[in-house]
Amino acid sequence: MTDTGIGAPVRRREDYRFLTGKGTYTDDINRPHQTHAYILRSPHAHAEIKGIKTDKAKKAPGVVAIFTGADMAADGVGGLPCGWLVHSKDGSPMVEPPHPPLVPDRVRHVGDQVAVVIAESLDQAREAAESIEVDYKPLPAIINTAQAAKSGSPQVWDQAKSNTCYDWHIGDKAATDAAFAGAAHVTKLDLINNRLVANAIEPRAAIGDYDTGTGHYTLYTTSQNPHVIRLLMGAFVLKLPEHKLRVVAPDVGGGFGSKIYHYAEEAIVTWASKKIGRPIKWTADRSEAFMSDAQGRDHVTHCELAMDKDGKFLGLRASTTANLGAYLSTFSTCVPTYLHGTLLAGVYTTPAIYCEVRAVFTNTVPVDAYRGAGRPEATYLLERIVDKAADEMKIDPAELRRKNFIPKDAFPYQTPVALQYDTGNYQATLDQALKMSDYAGFKARREEAKKRGMLRGIGIASYIEACGIAPSNVAGALGARAGLYEAAQVRVHPTGSISVFTGSHSHGQGHETSFAQVVSDRLGVPIENIDIVHGDTAKVLFGMGTYGSRSIAVGGTAIMKALDKVIAKGKKIAAHMLEAAEADIEFKDGKFQVAGTDKSKAFGEVAFAAYVPHHYPLDKVEPGMDETAFYDPLNFTFPSGTYVCEVEIDPDTGITRIVNFVAADDFGKIINPMIVEGQVHGGLVQGIGQALLESCIYDDKSGQLLTGSYTDYCMPRADDVPSFKVETSKEATPCTHNPLGVKGCGEAGAIGAPPAVINAIVDALSERGVTHIEMPATPERVWRAIHGTVARAAE
Amino acid sequence: MPSTVKMTVNGKSVSGQVEGRTLLVQFLRETLSLTGTHVGCDTSQCGACVVHVDGRSVKSCTMLAVQAEGAAVATIEGLAPAGGDLHPMQAAFREHHGLQCGFCTPGMVMSAVDLAKRNKSPSEQEVREWLEGNICRCTGYHNIVKAVMAGARAMATGKGGDDD
Amino acid sequence: MRDFNYQRPNSVADAAKALKGEAKLMAGGMTLIPTMKQRLASPSDVVDLAGVKDLAGIKKDGNAIVIGAMTSHDEVAHSAEVKKAIPALADLADGIGDPQVRNRGTIGGSIANNDPAADYPAGCMALGATIVTNKRKIAADDFFKGMFETALGDGEIITAVSFPIPDKANYQKFPNPASRYAIVGVMVAKSGGTVRVAVTGAGQSGVFRHKDAEAALAKSFAAGALDGLKTDAKKLNSDMHASAEYRAHLVGVMAKRAVAACG
């Protein structure tokens, strides 16, 4: 390992610009003669639009133009597409309602887009919007996930009977029923996975810039995947060919899933820019973000676990209602299905699994992938019911898990819910986490806490996730409407410096460092000579972007494949230069060497020869050194690990404090351990946020968003969380089907943390008879759990 | 109603036309093109907009530009010389991986520098409590806390801190 | 935010004159500016007190600490004078908002706004403070009139707050985890045989004195004296952050903790 190669904790190359205020985020960009857009949004959760009058507003100071849904429809603008077609149990396709960028006829959630006002300044646009008269006829709204499909509930879409988008299932129902019939014990649990808001600190923004001279459009946008936006917006919404449309996602201030999707505002500013012949900037304020960024989670689940008398898992069944909101966001439909139902084997040998998911429409903001996407919901379900089973069976939770783990020699392992895990060693991370947390010493700590009047609990969660959805043909058969490969281009410049173009976008993940480490390691070139370029469709050949912890596993491998081509070409050139047979050339430590001799050419010399081909095999090789590769993985990757959380609860107030949290993760091979740890920390706090603090709440009747700002939606702060003990597995199992052996680490924390925290709280409260508590476990909820049980006991 | 406002920003005298309602952060970003100061919320909570006014950290989204008339304002751009070595607090954030997407970072760093000037060796708990007004969604705070503790110590040993 | 005419008078008298029609007074701006940004207030004029000399500062005056209206929370929190005489008040100020809010926010602004979840109203009520304006002196008990309502008349401007120094006092706050305002804040102060207990965050009409708690503590100033203390949940706020029942419970817990911390 060199100090900048694979495995080194290289300090990040992107940090200097961020630390000195020189980052370039979308809102930092200003185009000449730019105008500003304000989106008029629905104040109603559900209402018919009887009419929109814009005459008065159009005369307001500074107003350039006002457009409504009718204007966009008249121009043939299409709807925002959904990227994954799911079929119901009966084979019928999901209900896929239209999703116009500006709604002409009926608004379906608070914040739905009704009109855009374009003015010389944002203040002018906002003021003019106040004089637009929209005649709404309010309709009853349905908000509640569990109620949505019940008869008599208000209908969001006429074509979606019982508000159902699809009624999907996976697994062998008959085999699962049989397993339950033969069970010695069945544990049952009802739980809710609370709705969350991703809340990247940079609000979304978009600048549309149409060039009247060339007919080219440029969209600057806060996106995790600019090529996907270009494809979706170009092909489906605005019907513009790719060569006329450039999408730039510059520095992006966090995404966590919420910036994957193609949003209405992107299409609006791009389309309207041509209408007015000037650039248009739109930047969300936080309140707008709360009512327009796709939200996450929101599952209501009943699950049951069948065991034999020794606690061996025989079968699992789960029935989930998943709230998709009012419209189908880009990847919304695959989250509760192929990213959730398929994960229900977890790390266990459960032989029979059956899962049903009913996805429902409600009058709420659309729901889509948020850090973890489906896998946190699956893990929460599993790890909670396993803990409840351990409690009922009087088996230590660690032991019950160990008893049911897929053994380390059983890989590749085919689960009963479609996935085939390539590698794993779950015992190793469990053992490591138990040691790190001094699990054995917990009882003494509980006793000590009791003396102080505090309730102390410990909770375990062993998770698995599936990252880098693949391969494309399988995903396509399951309904994906896009490929799931990644693209890379390695351009070696004449003097040997290198620009790497990647379709993986970096918005906090540190790709400019870790990807450069991969290149430096492989080519033996100093890291200073390598530039990682991303986020601009005019520069990068293509890309599917960053989500699902796929960047290093898929994007990194694409770079490796391009590097292989560079080296192969270099060998041909070097063979000529060294007057040796190509087969005898080895590439090592940045040198092309004739095997067994000291004859060699440095990488830079070969690169130079490629661009100044005076002594060059022109009959065999083209000049230049610029290689591209597309990589489509053979399988998902399967990171796994065990988290242990220890809490203390103040029974007087119900306040839970996390006193210790340890994480032991198996991410396969690690490129940059510093960055990996940072990813885990961030994920953990999002997971802890879900478990203790965060919840997106609507008024059940009016559909008004009650948690519409940081004064009501509780973001985790520095004093809400502890420092962590984070380690990677000492017996890590590298991925077997990518050349780097990497698995991905971005979502793990958010997946494993919620059940670890809730298991710890339930453990702390178990002496008060508590067997489950919903998330977020707020002080009042905890206090009520204690109080309620005490009251019952007294009766 | 437009008026002229004058102040010192990062040691330089500046002036510009503003309305009464122009926020300090708008003046910095839009008039002076100092886009390192960010806006992440509209309820004065996220702290992405923290700058120093007369040596104290404030939220520039919750201050009118006219209120800064005659004041000395310091932003993230003024902490280290352009293109030069990082200020000790910035260096500590880099060394300890105290930033990911970078959006909250300028406010975090400016807030941390204010703490370090008051408390040369803050404890973990003191740092966590001080950062109550700065929200980060990426890092989970773990490395920010480490960075602020290290940065404060580095400032105390005389390597910096003269930012205003 | 809608535009307005910005005024920065040099004297309280000029400030009072400027307060006409839809004009609003601004101290630190920590509430007014966010309110204007959300268009919940759109004043014609904003009259900034920052130009008025001598409104900030802390001094001991006999058996009282007098704090100028434009004194920031941070100054109160770190004032040697306050820490020595009424450490509970310094602690209260140190728990308001966040460091940046404390650097700009002022005691006068906080009190004049009378946010039902603000901390200072509890401090004023429990300590029996006197609010000094350009026109008169008002006892805290008479000053806070309900949610966002005070006894301040037209053109009346707070210039200082005078806090009698108690024998003992303590403030305990259960903050809203999101906004960090008080869900329940209880200030307990003992001066001779008199005990005053003020509760903020919980009441439907803003800050209130808890007379039952005061009576119990006057008999015996010990946390145990509050065992079985009843707080009528019907008069308390109920929202998604805390039900009235939970708030009622927390009032008791916080009050006990405040008494215990008084030592």
XYZ file of N, CA, C and O in Angstrom, chain A residues 291-371:
324
model
N -42.066 20.411 1.349
C -43.286 20.004 0.651
C -43.054 19.620 -0.805
O -44.013 19.400 -1.544
N -41.781 19.510 -1.219
C -41.575 19.110 -2.609
C -40.465 18.087 -2.816
O -40.422 17.438 -3.851
N -39.560 17.928 -1.888
C -38.547 16.869 -2.029
C -39.210 15.529 -1.714
O -39.959 15.433 -0.739
N -38.902 14.518 -2.507
C -39.467 13.199 -2.214
C -39.075 12.787 -0.797
O -37.943 12.997 -0.371
N -40.032 12.218 -0.086
C -39.804 11.805 1.299
C -39.496 10.313 1.359
O -39.492 9.654 0.324
N -39.225 9.814 2.557
C -38.771 8.435 2.663
C -39.568 7.583 3.639
O -40.273 8.101 4.506
N -39.415 6.223 3.472
C -40.007 5.222 4.371
C -41.545 5.234 4.302
O -42.101 5.226 3.263
N -42.191 5.270 5.472
C -43.653 5.253 5.595
C -44.251 3.895 5.236
O -44.972 3.754 4.243
N -43.915 2.902 6.046
C -44.494 1.566 5.919
C -45.291 1.232 7.169
O -44.889 1.603 8.269
N -46.373 0.512 6.976
C -47.105 -0.071 8.103
C -47.094 -1.576 7.877
O -47.499 -2.046 6.805
N -46.603 -2.309 8.857
C -46.299 -3.726 8.634
C -46.822 -4.620 9.749
O -46.770 -4.251 10.925
N -47.305 -5.756 9.339
C -47.531 -6.851 10.298
C -46.605 -7.986 9.894
O -46.530 -8.349 8.716
N -45.891 -8.551 10.855
C -44.997 -9.658 10.507
C -45.061 -10.755 11.568
O -45.444 -10.511 12.708
N -44.695 -11.939 11.121
C -44.729 -13.107 12.011
C -43.523 -13.981 11.732
O -43.137 -14.174 10.573
N -42.953 -14.507 12.797
C -41.770 -15.364 12.680
C -42.079 -16.719 13.325
O -42.488 -16.764 14.491
N -41.893 -17.784 12.557
C -42.146 -19.139 13.073
C -40.818 -19.792 13.445
O -39.842 -19.685 12.708
N -40.809 -20.438 14.607
C -39.579 -21.075 15.082
C -39.858 -22.490 15.564
O -40.987 -22.810 15.940
N -38.811 -23.284 15.597
C -38.954 -24.582 16.266
C -38.715 -24.359 17.763
O -38.467 -23.237 18.206
N -38.729 -25.432 18.531
C -38.661 -25.244 19.985
C -37.328 -24.680 20.451
O -37.216 -24.120 21.540
N -36.309 -24.805 19.617
C -34.988 -24.283 19.994
C -34.718 -22.877 19.469
O -33.623 -22.344 19.627
N -35.687 -22.327 18.787
C -35.491 -20.981 18.270
C -34.922 -20.926 16.866
O -34.520 -19.860 16.399
N -34.899 -22.045 16.207
C -34.451 -22.047 14.812
C -35.579 -21.491 13.953
O -36.723 -21.912 14.068
N -35.236 -20.524 13.099
C -36.278 -19.879 12.291
C -36.771 -20.843 11.211
O -35.985 -21.398 10.449
N -38.088 -20.971 11.125
C -38.691 -21.865 10.130
C -39.358 -21.096 9.001
O -39.405 -21.560 7.868
N -39.907 -19.949 9.358
C -40.610 -19.194 8.330
C -40.870 -17.764 8.775
O -40.919 -17.472 9.980
N -40.989 -16.894 7.781
C -41.267 -15.489 8.071
C -42.342 -15.017 7.118
O -42.292 -15.318 5.914
N -43.333 -14.314 7.638
C -44.243 -13.655 6.715
C -44.466 -12.207 7.133
O -44.455 -11.883 8.308
N -44.618 -11.400 6.106
C -44.761 -9.964 6.357
C -45.784 -9.404 5.395
O -45.842 -9.793 4.228
N -46.588 -8.510 5.917
C -47.577 -7.844 5.095
C -47.434 -6.354 5.345
O -47.586 -5.886 6.465
N -47.093 -5.647 4.283
C -46.766 -4.224 4.423
C -47.662 -3.374 3.552
O -47.958 -3.737 2.406
N -48.070 -2.242 4.101
C -48.674 -1.193 3.279
C -47.647 -0.082 3.176
O -47.151 0.402 4.195
N -47.323 0.267 1.939
C -46.301 1.291 1.709
C -46.961 2.510 1.088
O -47.678 2.397 0.095
N -46.704 3.662 1.677
C -47.303 4.909 1.213
C -46.396 5.524 0.156
O -45.235 5.831 0.426
N -46.912 5.705 -1.051
C -46.113 6.283 -2.125
C -46.381 7.765 -2.325
O -45.768 8.395 -3.182
N -47.311 8.322 -1.548
C -47.670 9.723 -1.736
C -48.626 9.892 -2.897
O -49.296 8.948 -3.308
N -48.684 11.098 -3.429
C -49.702 11.429 -4.420
C -49.325 11.028 -5.837
O -50.198 10.833 -6.680
N -48.034 10.973 -6.121
C -47.566 10.638 -7.473
C -46.454 9.609 -7.352
O -45.879 9.419 -6.285
N -46.123 8.992 -8.476
C -45.018 8.036 -8.476
C -43.723 8.778 -8.798
O -43.488 9.183 -9.935
N -42.900 8.934 -7.798
C -41.572 9.516 -8.003
C -40.702 8.495 -8.749
O -41.073 7.321 -8.881
N -39.553 8.932 -9.232
C -38.773 8.167 -10.217
C -38.564 6.695 -9.854
O -38.783 5.805 -10.666
N -38.083 6.425 -8.643
C -37.797 5.021 -8.279
C -38.677 4.530 -7.138
O -38.394 3.519 -6.505
N -39.760 5.259 -6.904
C -40.599 4.970 -5.749
C -41.099 3.540 -5.709
O -41.165 2.920 -4.650
N -41.459 3.010 -6.870
C -42.180 1.738 -6.876
C -41.286 0.545 -6.566
O -41.765 -0.476 -6.079
N -39.977 0.675 -6.807
C -39.116 -0.490 -6.538
C -38.662 -0.535 -5.084
O -38.173 -1.553 -4.617
N -38.839 0.582 -4.354
C -38.310 0.622 -2.988
C -39.002 -0.374 -2.054
O -38.333 -1.196 -1.422
N -40.345 -0.367 -1.973
C -40.968 -1.313 -1.035
C -40.984 -2.756 -1.546
O -41.338 -3.666 -0.802
N -40.633 -2.944 -2.824
C -40.713 -4.283 -3.412
C -39.315 -4.904 -3.538
O -38.866 -5.617 -2.653
N -38.626 -4.546 -4.621
C -37.353 -5.213 -4.904
C -36.211 -4.775 -4.005
O -35.151 -5.401 -3.985
N -36.393 -3.705 -3.261
C -35.356 -3.303 -2.301
C -35.783 -3.600 -0.864
O -35.101 -3.240 0.078
N -36.915 -4.254 -0.705
C -37.444 -4.511 0.637
C -37.813 -5.984 0.803
O -37.216 -6.697 1.612
N -38.759 -6.437 -0.033
C -39.200 -7.832 0.089
C -38.063 -8.816 -0.134
O -37.999 -9.880 0.504
N -37.153 -8.468 -1.006
C -36.046 -9.385 -1.324
C -34.992 -9.440 -0.232
O -34.087 -10.268 -0.291
N -35.098 -8.553 0.738
C -34.070 -8.505 1.794
C -34.506 -9.236 3.055
O -33.803 -9.209 4.055
N -35.678 -9.880 3.006
C -36.259 -10.370 4.255
C -35.640 -11.668 4.778
O -35.969 -12.112 5.867
N -34.717 -12.234 4.013
C -33.954 -13.332 4.612
C -32.946 -12.763 5.598
O -32.549 -13.432 6.556
N -32.538 -11.523 5.359
C -31.531 -10.933 6.238
C -30.284 -11.783 6.239
O -29.844 -12.265 5.182
N -29.729 -11.981 7.410
C -28.503 -12.777 7.524
C -28.822 -14.189 8.031
O -27.953 -14.884 8.541
N -30.083 -14.581 7.863
C -30.545 -15.821 8.496
C -30.921 -16.901 7.476
O -31.236 -16.601 6.324
N -30.958 -18.107 7.973
C -31.237 -19.262 7.105
C -32.726 -19.577 6.998
O -33.089 -20.669 6.548
N -33.565 -18.642 7.390
C -35.015 -18.853 7.317
C -35.381 -19.494 5.967
O -35.182 -18.875 4.925
N -35.907 -20.710 5.973
C -36.082 -21.400 4.701
C -37.308 -20.970 3.901
O -37.336 -21.154 2.687
N -38.310 -20.423 4.569
C -39.536 -20.069 3.845
C -39.951 -18.655 4.220
O -40.081 -18.317 5.398
N -40.117 -17.836 3.199
C -40.464 -16.432 3.433
C -41.555 -16.037 2.446
O -41.499 -16.393 1.265
N -42.521 -15.295 2.948
C -43.545 -14.763 2.065
C -43.841 -13.323 2.474
O -44.068 -13.043 3.652
N -43.814 -12.451 1.498
C -44.014 -11.027 1.785
C -44.992 -10.430 0.791
O -44.881 -10.648 -0.417
N -45.969 -9.702 1.317
C -46.925 -8.986 0.460
C -46.754 -7.495 0.705
O -46.602 -7.075 1.860
N -46.806 -6.735 -0.362
C -46.724 -5.279 -0.227
C -47.830 -4.628 -1.035
O -47.929 -4.834 -2.250
N -48.647 -3.876 -0.341
C -49.647 -3.062 -1.037
C -49.146 -1.621 -1.008
O -48.901 -1.051 0.055
N -48.955 -1.074 -2.209
C -48.509 0.316 -2.294
C -49.719 1.198 -2.524
O -50.546 0.906 -3.390
N -49.811 2.272 -1.725
C -51.009 3.111 -1.796
C -50.661 4.567 -2.119
O -49.585 5.055 -1.796
N -51.627 5.188 -2.772
C -51.550 6.630 -2.998
C -52.223 7.348 -1.828
O -53.245 6.869 -1.300
N -51.644 8.479 -1.451
C -52.266 9.342 -0.444
C -52.043 10.785 -0.871
O -51.243 11.052 -1.767
N -52.713 11.705 -0.200
C -52.543 13.131 -0.525
C -51.357 13.714 0.236
O -51.479 14.643 1.031
N -50.214 13.117 -0.005
C -48.981 13.561 0.648
C -47.889 13.682 -0.408
O -48.046 13.214 -1.541
N -46.800 14.301 -0.023
C -45.651 14.457 -0.919
C -45.188 13.053 -1.362
O -45.214 12.113 -0.563
N -44.796 12.899 -2.632
C -44.332 11.574 -3.068
C -43.207 11.021 -2.188
O -42.410 11.783 -1.641
N -43.203 9.700 -2.076
C -42.192 9.001 -1.279
C -41.280 8.245 -2.231
O -41.750 7.642 -3.203
N -40.005 8.292 -1.979
C -39.063 7.547 -2.823
C -37.906 7.095 -1.947
O -38.000 7.127 -0.721
N -36.821 6.700 -2.577
C -35.683 6.176 -1.831
C -35.056 7.254 -0.957
O -34.811 8.361 -1.417
N -34.833 6.924 0.272
C -34.047 7.755 1.185
C -33.019 6.829 1.814
O -33.333 5.691 2.180
N -31.814 7.291 1.944
C -30.656 6.506 2.424
C -31.035 5.116 2.953
O -31.601 4.985 4.034
